[in-house]
mmCIF file of C-alpha atoms in Angstrom:
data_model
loop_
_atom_site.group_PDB
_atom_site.id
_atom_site.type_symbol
_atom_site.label_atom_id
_atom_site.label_comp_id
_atom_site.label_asym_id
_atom_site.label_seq_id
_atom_site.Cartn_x
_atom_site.Cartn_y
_atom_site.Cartn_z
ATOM 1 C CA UNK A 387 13.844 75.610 -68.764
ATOM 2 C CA UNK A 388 17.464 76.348 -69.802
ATOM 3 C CA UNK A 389 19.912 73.780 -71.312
ATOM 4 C CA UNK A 390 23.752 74.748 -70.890
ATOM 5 C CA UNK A 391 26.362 73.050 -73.169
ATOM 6 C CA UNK A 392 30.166 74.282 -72.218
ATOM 7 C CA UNK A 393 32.903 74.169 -75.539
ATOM 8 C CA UNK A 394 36.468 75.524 -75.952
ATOM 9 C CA UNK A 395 38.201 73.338 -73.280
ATOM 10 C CA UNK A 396 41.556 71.735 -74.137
ATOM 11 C CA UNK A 397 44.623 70.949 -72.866
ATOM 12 C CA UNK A 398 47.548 74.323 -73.068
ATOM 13 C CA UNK A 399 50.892 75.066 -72.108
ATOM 14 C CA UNK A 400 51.489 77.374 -69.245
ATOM 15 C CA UNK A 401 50.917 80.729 -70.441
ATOM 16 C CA UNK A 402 48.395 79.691 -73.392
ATOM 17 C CA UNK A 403 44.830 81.114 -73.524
ATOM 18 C CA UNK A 404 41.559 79.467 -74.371
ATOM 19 C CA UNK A 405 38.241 80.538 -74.851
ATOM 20 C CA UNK A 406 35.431 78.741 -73.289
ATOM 21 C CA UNK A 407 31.415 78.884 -74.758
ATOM 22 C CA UNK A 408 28.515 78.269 -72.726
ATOM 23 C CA UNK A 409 25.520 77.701 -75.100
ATOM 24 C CA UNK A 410 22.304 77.562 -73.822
ATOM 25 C CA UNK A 411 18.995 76.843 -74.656
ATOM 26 C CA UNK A 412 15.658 78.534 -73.840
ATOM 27 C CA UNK A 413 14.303 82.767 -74.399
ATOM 28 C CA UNK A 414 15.259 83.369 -71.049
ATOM 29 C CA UNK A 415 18.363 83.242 -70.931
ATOM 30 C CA UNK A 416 19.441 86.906 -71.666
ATOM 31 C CA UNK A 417 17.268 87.675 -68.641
ATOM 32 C CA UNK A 418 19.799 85.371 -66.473
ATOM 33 C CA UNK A 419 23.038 86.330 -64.331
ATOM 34 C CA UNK A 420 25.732 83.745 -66.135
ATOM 35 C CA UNK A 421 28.603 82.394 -63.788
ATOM 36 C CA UNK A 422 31.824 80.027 -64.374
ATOM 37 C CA UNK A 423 32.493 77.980 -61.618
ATOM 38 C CA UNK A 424 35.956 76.023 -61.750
ATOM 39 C CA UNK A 425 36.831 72.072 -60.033
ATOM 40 C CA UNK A 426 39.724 70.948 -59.413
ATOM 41 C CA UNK A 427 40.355 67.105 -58.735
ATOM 42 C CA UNK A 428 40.261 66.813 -55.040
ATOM 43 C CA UNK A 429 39.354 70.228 -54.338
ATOM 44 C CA UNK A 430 35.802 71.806 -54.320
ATOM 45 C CA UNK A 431 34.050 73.938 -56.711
ATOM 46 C CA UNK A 432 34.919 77.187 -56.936
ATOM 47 C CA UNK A 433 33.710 80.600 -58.070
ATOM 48 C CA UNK A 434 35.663 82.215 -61.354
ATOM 49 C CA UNK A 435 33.247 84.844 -63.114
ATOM 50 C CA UNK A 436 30.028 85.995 -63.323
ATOM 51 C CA UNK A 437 28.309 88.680 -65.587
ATOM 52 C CA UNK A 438 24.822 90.531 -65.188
ATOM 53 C CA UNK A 439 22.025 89.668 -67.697
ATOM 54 C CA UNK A 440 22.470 93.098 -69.675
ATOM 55 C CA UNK A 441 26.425 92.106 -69.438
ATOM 56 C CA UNK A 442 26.867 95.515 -67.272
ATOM 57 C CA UNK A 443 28.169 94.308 -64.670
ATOM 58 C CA UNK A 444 31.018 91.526 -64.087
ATOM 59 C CA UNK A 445 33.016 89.993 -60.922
ATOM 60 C CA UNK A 446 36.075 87.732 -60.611
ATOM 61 C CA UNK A 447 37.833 85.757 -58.050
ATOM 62 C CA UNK A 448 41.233 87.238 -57.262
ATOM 63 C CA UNK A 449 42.929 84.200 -58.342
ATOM 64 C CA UNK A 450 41.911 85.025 -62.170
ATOM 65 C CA UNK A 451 41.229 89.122 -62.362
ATOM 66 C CA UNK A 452 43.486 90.678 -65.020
ATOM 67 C CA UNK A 453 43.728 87.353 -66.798
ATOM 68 C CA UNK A 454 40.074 85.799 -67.638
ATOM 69 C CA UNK A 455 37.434 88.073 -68.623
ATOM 70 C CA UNK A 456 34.072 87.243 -69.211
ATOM 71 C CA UNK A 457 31.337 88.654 -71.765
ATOM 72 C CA UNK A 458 27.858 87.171 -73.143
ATOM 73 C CA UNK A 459 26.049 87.409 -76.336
ATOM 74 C CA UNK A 460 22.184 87.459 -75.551
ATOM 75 C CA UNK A 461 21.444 87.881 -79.298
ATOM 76 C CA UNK A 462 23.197 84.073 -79.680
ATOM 77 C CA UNK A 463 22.162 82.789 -76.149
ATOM 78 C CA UNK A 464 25.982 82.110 -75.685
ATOM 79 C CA UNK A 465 28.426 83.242 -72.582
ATOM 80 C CA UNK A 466 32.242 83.072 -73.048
ATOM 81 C CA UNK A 467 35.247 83.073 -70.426
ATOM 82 C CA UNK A 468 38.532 84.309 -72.302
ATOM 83 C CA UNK A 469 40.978 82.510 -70.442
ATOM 84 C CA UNK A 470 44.499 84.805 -70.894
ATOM 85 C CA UNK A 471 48.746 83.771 -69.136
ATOM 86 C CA UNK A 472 47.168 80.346 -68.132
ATOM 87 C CA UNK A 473 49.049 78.583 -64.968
ATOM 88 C CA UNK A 474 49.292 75.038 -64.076
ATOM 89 C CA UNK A 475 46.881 75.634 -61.346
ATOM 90 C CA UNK A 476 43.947 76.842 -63.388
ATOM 91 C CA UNK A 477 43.664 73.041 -64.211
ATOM 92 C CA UNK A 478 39.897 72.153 -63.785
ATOM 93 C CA UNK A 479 36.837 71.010 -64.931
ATOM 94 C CA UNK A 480 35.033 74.468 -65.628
ATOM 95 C CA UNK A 481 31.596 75.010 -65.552
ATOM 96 C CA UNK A 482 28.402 77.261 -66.839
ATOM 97 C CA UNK A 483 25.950 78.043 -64.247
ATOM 98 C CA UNK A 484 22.403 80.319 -65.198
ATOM 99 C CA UNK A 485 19.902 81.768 -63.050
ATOM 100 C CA UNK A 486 17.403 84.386 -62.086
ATOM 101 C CA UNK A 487 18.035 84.770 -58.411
ATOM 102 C CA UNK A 488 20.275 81.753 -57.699
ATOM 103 C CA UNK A 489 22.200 79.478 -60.436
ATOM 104 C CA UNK A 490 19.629 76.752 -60.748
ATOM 105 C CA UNK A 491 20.810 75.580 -64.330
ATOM 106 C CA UNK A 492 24.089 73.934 -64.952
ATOM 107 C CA UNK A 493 26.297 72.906 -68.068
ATOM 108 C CA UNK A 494 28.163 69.461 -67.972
ATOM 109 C CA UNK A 495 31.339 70.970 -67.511
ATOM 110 C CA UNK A 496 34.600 71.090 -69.843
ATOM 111 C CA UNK A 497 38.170 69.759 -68.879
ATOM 112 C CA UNK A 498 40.946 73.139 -68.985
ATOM 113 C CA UNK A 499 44.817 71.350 -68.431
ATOM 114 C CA UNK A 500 47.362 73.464 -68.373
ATOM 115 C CA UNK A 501 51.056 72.389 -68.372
ATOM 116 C CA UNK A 502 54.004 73.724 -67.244
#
């Protein structure tokens, strides 16, 4: 079992950064794919990041490649999504997902607002 507890959100000005923390609980989790998903009121969830378990491999939507990057920490069971030239639109609730094969563990979510 895996717990996931998201940090860092906040409200920013257009063109801010932030740094979001998914902390999980559990020995398995450095054996887990880690993805951000992103939801925007009114809209549905979407994909933003994911990284490998070994943090070899990454993939990004197009909406937020050359801006957000994502890394992990296995030794601290912790995932982060550097969030880099924020817009208006990356408003969302963001969230941690974990899994082997599938994301079958999700964090509670935390609340990005960006201003213009």
């Amino acid at each position: 079992q895996v717990q996931l507890v998201e940090s860092g959100g906040g409200a920013v000005q257009a063109g801010g950064s932030l740094r979001l923390s998914c902390a999980a609980s559990g020995r398995t989790f450095s054996t887990y794919s880690v993805g951000w998903f992103r939801q925007a009121p009114g809209k549905e969830r979407e994909f933003v990041a994911s990284i490998s378990w070994s943090g070899s491999r990454t993939t990004y939507a197009d909406s937020v490649k050359g801006r957000f990057s994502i890394s992990r920490d296995n030794a601290e069971n912790t995932a982060y999504l550097q969030m880099n030239a924020l817009k208006p639109e990356d408003t969302a609730v963001y969230y941690c997902a974990a899994g082997a094969s599938d994301y079958g563990y999700w964090g509670q979510g935390t609340q990005v607002t960006v201003s213009s």
